Coordinates of C-alpha atoms in Angstrom, one line a residue:
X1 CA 151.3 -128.3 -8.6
X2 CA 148.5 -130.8 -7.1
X3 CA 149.9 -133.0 -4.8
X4 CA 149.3 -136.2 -7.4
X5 CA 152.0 -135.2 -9.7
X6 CA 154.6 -133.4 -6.9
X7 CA 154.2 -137.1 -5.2
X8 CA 155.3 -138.3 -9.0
X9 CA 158.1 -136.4 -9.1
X10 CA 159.3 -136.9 -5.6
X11 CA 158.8 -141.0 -6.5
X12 CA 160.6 -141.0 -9.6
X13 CA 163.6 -138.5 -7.9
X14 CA 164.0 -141.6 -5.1
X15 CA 163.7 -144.3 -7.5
X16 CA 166.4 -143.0 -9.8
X17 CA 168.6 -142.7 -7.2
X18 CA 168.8 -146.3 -6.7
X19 CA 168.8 -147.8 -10.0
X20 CA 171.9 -148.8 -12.5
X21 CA 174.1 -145.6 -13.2
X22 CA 173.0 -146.4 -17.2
X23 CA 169.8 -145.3 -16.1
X24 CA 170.1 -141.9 -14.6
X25 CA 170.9 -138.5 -15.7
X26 CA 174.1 -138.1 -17.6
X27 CA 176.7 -135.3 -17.9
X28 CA 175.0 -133.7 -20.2
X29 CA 171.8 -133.5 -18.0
X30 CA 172.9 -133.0 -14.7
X31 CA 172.7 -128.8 -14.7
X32 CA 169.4 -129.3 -16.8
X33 CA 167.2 -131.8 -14.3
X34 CA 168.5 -129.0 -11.0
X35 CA 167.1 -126.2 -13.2
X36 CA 164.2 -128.1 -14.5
X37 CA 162.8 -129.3 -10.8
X38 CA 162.7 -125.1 -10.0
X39 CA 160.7 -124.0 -12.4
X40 CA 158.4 -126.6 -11.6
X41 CA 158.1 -125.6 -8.0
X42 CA 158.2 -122.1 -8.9
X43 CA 156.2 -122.1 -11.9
X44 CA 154.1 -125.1 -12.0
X45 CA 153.0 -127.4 -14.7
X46 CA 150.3 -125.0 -16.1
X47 CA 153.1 -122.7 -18.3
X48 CA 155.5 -125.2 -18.4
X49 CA 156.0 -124.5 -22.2
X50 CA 156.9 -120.6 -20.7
X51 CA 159.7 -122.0 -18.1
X52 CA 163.1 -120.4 -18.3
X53 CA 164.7 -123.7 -18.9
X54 CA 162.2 -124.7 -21.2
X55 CA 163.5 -123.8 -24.8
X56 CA 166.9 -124.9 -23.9
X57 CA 165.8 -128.1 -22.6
X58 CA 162.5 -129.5 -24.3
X59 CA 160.8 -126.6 -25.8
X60 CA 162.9 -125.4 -29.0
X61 CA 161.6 -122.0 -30.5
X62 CA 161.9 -120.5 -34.2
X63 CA 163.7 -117.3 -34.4
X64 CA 166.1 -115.5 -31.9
X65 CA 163.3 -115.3 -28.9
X66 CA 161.8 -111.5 -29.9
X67 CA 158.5 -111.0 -27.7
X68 CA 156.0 -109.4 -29.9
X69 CA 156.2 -106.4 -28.2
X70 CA 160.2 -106.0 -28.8
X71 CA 159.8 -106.5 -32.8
X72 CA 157.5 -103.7 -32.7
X73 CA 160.0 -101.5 -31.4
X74 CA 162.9 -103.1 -33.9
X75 CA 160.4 -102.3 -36.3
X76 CA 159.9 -98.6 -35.4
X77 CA 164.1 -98.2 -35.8
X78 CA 164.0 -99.8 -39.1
X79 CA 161.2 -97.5 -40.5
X80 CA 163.7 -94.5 -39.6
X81 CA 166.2 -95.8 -41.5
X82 CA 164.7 -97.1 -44.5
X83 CA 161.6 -96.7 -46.2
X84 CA 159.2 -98.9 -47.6
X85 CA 159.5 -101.6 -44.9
X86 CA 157.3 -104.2 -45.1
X87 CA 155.8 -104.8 -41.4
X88 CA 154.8 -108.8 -42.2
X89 CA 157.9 -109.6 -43.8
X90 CA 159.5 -107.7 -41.0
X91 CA 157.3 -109.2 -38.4
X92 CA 158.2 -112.9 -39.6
X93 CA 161.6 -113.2 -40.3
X94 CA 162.0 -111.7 -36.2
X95 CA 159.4 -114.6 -34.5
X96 CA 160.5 -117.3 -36.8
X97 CA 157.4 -118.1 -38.5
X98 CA 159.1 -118.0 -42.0
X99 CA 160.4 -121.1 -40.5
X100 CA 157.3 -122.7 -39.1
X101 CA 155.7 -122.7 -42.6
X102 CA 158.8 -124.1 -44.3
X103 CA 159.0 -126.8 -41.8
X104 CA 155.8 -128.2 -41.9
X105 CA 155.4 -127.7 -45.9
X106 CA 158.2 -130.0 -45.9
X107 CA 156.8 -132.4 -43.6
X108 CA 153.4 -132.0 -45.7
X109 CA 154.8 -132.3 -49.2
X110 CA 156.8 -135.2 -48.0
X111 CA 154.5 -137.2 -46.4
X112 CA 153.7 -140.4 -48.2
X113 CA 149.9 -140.5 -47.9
X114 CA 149.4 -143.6 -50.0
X115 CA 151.8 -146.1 -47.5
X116 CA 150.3 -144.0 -44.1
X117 CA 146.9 -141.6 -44.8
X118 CA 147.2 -138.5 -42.2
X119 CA 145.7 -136.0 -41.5
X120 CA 148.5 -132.7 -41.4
X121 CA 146.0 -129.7 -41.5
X122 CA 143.2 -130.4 -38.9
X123 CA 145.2 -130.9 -35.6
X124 CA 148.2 -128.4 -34.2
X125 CA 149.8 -128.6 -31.0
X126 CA 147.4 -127.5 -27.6
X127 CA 147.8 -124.2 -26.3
X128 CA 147.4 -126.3 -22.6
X129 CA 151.3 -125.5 -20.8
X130 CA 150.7 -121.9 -22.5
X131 CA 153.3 -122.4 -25.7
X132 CA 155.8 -119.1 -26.5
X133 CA 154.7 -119.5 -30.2
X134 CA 152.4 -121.2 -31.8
X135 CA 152.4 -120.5 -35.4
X136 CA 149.1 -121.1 -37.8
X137 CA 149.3 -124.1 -40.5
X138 CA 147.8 -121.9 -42.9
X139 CA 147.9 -118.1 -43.2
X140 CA 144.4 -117.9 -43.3
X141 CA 143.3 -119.9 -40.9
X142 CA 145.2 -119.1 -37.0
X143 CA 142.7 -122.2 -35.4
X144 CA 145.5 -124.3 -35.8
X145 CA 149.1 -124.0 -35.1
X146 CA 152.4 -125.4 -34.3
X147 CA 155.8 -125.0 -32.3
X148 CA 159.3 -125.8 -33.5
X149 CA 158.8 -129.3 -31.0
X150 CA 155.5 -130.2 -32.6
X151 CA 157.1 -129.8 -36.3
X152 CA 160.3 -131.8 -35.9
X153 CA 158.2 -134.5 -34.8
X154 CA 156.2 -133.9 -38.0
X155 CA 159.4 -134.5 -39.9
X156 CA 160.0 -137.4 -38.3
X157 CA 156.6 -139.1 -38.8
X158 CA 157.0 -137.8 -42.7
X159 CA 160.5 -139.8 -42.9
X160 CA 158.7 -143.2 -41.8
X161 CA 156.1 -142.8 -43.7
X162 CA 158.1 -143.1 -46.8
X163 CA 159.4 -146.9 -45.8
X164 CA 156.3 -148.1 -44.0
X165 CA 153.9 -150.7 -45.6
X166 CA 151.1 -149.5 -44.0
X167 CA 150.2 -147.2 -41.1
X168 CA 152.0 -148.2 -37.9
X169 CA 150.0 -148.8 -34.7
X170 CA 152.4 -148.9 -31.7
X171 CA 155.2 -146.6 -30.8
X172 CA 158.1 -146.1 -28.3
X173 CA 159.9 -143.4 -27.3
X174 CA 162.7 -142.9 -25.1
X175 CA 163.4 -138.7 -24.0
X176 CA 159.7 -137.7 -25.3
X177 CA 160.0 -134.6 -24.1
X178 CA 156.4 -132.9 -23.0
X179 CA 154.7 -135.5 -25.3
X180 CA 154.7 -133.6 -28.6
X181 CA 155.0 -136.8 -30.2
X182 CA 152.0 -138.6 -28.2
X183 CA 149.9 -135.7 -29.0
X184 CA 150.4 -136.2 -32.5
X185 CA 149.8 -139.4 -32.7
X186 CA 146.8 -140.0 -30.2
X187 CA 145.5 -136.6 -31.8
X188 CA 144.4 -138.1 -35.1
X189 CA 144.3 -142.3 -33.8
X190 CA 142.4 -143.3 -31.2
X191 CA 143.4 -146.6 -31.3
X192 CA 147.2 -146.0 -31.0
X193 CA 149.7 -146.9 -28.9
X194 CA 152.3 -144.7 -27.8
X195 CA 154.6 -144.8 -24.4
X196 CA 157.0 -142.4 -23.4
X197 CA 159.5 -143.7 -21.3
X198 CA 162.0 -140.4 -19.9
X199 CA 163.8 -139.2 -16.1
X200 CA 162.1 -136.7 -14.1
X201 CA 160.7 -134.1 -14.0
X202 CA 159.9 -134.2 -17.3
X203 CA 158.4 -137.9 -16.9
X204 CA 156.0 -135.4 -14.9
X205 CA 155.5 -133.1 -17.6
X206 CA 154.7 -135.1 -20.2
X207 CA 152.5 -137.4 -17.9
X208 CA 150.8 -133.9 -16.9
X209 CA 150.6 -133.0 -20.6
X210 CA 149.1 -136.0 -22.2
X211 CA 146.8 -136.7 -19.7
X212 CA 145.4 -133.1 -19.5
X213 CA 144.8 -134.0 -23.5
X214 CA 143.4 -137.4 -23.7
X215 CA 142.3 -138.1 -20.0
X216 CA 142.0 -141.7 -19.4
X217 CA 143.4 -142.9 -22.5
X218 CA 147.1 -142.4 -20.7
X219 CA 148.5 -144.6 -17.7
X220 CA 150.9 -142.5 -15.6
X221 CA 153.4 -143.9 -12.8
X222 CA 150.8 -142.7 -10.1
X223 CA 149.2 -145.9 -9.5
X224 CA 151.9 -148.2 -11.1
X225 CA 154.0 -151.1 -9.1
X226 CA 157.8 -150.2 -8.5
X227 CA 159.1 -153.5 -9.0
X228 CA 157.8 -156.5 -11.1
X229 CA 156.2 -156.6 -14.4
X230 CA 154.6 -153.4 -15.8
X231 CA 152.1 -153.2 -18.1
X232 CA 150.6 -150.1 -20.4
X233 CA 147.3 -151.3 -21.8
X234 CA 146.9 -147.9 -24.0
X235 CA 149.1 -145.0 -24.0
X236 CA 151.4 -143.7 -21.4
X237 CA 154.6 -142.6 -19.6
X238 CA 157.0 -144.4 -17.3
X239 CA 160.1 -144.3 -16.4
X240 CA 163.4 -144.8 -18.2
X241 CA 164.7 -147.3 -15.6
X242 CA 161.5 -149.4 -15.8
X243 CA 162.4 -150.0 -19.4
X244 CA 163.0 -153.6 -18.9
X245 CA 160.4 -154.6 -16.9
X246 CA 157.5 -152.9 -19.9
X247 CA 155.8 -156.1 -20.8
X248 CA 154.2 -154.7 -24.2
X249 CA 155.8 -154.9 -27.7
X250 CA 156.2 -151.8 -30.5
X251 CA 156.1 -151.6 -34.1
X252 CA 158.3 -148.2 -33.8
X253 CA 161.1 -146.9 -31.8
X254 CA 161.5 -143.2 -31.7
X255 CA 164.6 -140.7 -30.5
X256 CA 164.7 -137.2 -31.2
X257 CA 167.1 -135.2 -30.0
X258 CA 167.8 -136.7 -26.4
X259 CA 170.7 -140.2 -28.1
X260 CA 172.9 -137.2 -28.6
X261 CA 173.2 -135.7 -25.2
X262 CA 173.9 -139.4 -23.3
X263 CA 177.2 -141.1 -23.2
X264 CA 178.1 -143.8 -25.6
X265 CA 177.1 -146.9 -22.9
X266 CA 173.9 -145.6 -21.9
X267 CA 172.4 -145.4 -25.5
X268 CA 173.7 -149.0 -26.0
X269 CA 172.2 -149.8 -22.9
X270 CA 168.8 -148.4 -24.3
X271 CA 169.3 -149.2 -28.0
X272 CA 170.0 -153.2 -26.4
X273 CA 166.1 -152.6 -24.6
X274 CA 164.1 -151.4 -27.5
X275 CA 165.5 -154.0 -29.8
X276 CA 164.2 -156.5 -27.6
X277 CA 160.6 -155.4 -27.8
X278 CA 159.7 -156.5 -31.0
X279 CA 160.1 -152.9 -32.9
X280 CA 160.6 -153.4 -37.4
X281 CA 161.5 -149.4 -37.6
X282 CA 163.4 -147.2 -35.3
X283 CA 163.8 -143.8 -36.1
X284 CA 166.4 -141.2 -34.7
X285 CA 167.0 -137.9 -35.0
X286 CA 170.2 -136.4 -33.5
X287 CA 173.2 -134.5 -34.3
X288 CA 175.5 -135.6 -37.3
X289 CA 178.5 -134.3 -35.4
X290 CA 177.2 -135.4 -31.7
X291 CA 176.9 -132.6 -28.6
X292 CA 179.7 -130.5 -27.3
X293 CA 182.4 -132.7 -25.8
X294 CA 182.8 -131.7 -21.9
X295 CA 186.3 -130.3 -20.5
X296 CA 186.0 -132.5 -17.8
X297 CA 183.1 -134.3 -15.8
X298 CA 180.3 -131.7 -14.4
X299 CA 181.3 -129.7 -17.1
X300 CA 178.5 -128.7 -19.8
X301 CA 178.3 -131.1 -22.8
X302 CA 179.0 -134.6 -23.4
X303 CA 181.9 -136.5 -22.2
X304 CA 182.3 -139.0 -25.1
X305 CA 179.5 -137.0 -27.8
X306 CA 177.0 -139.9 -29.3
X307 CA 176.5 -139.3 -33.4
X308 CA 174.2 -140.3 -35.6
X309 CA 176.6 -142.6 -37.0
X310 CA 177.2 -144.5 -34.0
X311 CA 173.4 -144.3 -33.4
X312 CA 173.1 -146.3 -36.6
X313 CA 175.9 -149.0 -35.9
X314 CA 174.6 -149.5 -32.2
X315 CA 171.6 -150.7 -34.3
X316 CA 173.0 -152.7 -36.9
X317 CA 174.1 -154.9 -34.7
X318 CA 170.7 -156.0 -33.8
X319 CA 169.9 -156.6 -37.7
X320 CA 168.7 -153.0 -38.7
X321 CA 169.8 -151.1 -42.0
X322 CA 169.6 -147.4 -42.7
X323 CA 166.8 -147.4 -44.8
X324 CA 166.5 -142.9 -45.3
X325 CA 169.1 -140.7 -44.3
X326 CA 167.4 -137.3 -44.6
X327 CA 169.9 -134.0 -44.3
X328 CA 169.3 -130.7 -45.9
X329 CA 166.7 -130.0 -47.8
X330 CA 164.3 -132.3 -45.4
X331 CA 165.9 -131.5 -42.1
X332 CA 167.5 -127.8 -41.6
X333 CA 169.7 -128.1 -38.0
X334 CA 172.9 -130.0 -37.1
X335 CA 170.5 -133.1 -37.2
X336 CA 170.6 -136.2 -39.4
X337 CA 167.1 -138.1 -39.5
X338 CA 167.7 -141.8 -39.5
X339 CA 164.6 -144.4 -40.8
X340 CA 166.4 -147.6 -40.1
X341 CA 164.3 -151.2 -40.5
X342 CA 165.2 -154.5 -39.2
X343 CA 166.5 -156.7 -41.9
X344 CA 164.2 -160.0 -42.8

C-alpha cells in the first residue's frame, strides 16, 4: 500500500478516535474494522475484492464460494453417480451465476427508462481490486460483468427510478462500501455527483477504488482540512464524522445494507444529517427483521437490531412517506427496499 493512502488510513483511525461515540464503529463492526485493517497491511488494496474479510464485510458473492477448480471435481462425483449431467447447468447453479442473471434481469426489466434513461448493458463492475466473480450481462458476450455488490445496487437504482420525475443528479451515501454505487453512477454520468461518506479502512478502499476509476473526478480526505467547512466540488469520499461539516446539498440519500448493522441512535443521528441536506428521495435497503441481536456488548451482532421499519419512521419524522416497498419478487434476501420521498 503507497504511503498516500496508509497516511489516510492512519488519519482517519486518529480522527475517529476523538469524535462523538455516534460516529464511530458500533457493536456490530468492532471485530470487522480489526480484521479489515489486516488484510490491508497484509494484502494491500490491489485484491481487495479477494480479502478474507471481504465477502463477509463488503463484498457479497453468489453461490456457496466453490473455486472453479472445486466444482470441477463436484462435477466429476456427480458424473459417477448419475448420467446425463449437464456440465453448464451443473457449473452455474455451484458459482451462483443463475443468480447473477436473475438479479440484473430484474433490475433491467424493472427499470423505468422513460422517468430515468440508463444504460444497463454497456458498463459492468472493473475487474481493478481483482473481483472473486464477475459474471457476464449477457451469455454471449463475457466483456461485461457484474458481482452480487454491483447488482444490488442495480436494484436499488431500478426502485428510484420508478418514483423519480426525471433523472437525479446528486447522490449521498452513507456505508458505500468499495464504491460499487459511485462506479455506477459516475460510469454512465459524467456530470454526477456522488459522495461516499463511511469509517476506515474502507473510507480507504473505496477512496482507492474510485479514484483508480475516474482519476481526478474524485476528492479523497488526502488533501482535505480536519476541522471547518468541507467542500466536494465533484465526486468523492470522506468521512462519516465529517458528515456535518459537508457544505454541498443532494437530490438522493442512499443505504444499503450498513442502517441494519448500527444501533438505533447512531442511524437517527445520521438519518437527522442527511435530512438536513436538501435530499427529495432516500433510499434504503436493509433487513426487514434487523441483524442478529448481541448476547451482550463485544458480542457479534447488534445490541438493539435497526429494521427497515424503524428506518422508515426515523424518516417520517422529517416529512418522508414510503413511496415503494419492494420484497420478493424484486429483492430475493432478508432485505426490504425502501423508495421513500419527502412530502410537499
Amino acid at each position: 500500500m503507497s504511503a498516500s493512502w496508509n497516511d489516510l488510513t492512519e488519519r482517519t483511525l486518529r480522527e475517529i478516535e476523538g469524535v462523538n461515540e455516534q460516529f464511530r464503529p458500533t457493536n456490530f463492526w468492532g471485530p470487522g474494522l480489526r480484521e479489515l485493517l489486516h488484510d490491508l497491511q497484509e494484502r494491500g488494496l490491489e485484491e481487495f475484492k479477494r480479502w478474507p474479510t471481504a465477502s463477509f464485510w463488503f463484498y457479497p458473492l453468489y453461490g456457496d464460494g466453490y473455486s472453479p477448480a472445486l466444482s470441477e471435481e463436484l462435477l466429476d462425483v456427480a458424473r459417477t453417480s448419475r448420467e446425463g449431467v449437464n456440465p453448464g447447468y451443473f457449473r452455474a447453479a455451484l458459482s451462483g451465476s443463475r443468480d447473477a442473471w436473475r438479479d440484473h434481469d430484474v433490475a433491467s426489466a424493472w427499470w423505468n427508462t422513460e422517468r430515468w434513461p440508463f444504460d444497463l448493458r454497456s458498463h459492468g463492475e472493473s475487474r481493478v481490486g481483482r473481483p472473486p466473480q464477475a459474471f457476464p450481462v449477457t451469455k454471449d458476450d463475457s466483456a461485461v460483468t457484474v458481482g452480487r455488490a454491483y447488482n444490488n445496487y442495480l436494484l436499488v437504482l431500478a426502485a428510484l427510478s420508478q418514483h423519480v420525475e426525471a433523472p437525479p443528479s446528486s447522490f449521498l451515501e452513507i456505508g458505500g462500501g468499495f464504491g460499487a454505487l459511485g462506479e455506477i453512477l459516475m460510469s454512465r454520468d459524467e456530470n454526477v455527483r456522488y459522495v461516499d461518506a463511511d469509517i476506515p479502512p474502507l473510507l480507504t478502499v473505496a477512496s482507492w477504488y474510485l479514484t483508480e476509476l475516474f482519476g481526478d473526478r474524485v476528492t479523497t480526505y488526502l488533501d482535505r482540512p480536519d476541522a471547518g467547512p468541507l467542500t466536494v466540488p465533484n465526486s468523492g469520499v470522506v468521512p462519516n464524522y465529517r458528515l456535518p461539516d459537508l457544505e454541498e446539498d443532494f437530490e438522493v440519500f442512499v443505504n444499503s445494507f450498513s442502517f441494519q448493522e448500527m444501533e438505533p441512535v447512531v442511524v437517527e443521528n445520521y438519518v437527522d444529517l442527511v435530512c438536513g441536506k436538501g435530499i427529495r428521495y432516500a433510499v434504503s435497503l436493509n433487513s426487514r427483521e434487523g441483524k442478529q441481536r448481541a448476547a451482550a456488548p463485544g458480542e457479534h451482532g447488534a445490541l438493539d437490531p435497526v429494521t427497515s421499519e424503524r428506518i422508515a419512521t426515523m424518516f417520517a419524522r422529517h416529512g418522508f412517506e414510503v413511496a415503494g416497498r419492494y420484497n420478493d419478487p424484486y429483492v430475493r434476501s432478508a432485505g426490504e427496499l425502501l423508495v421513500m420521498k419527502r412530502r410537499g
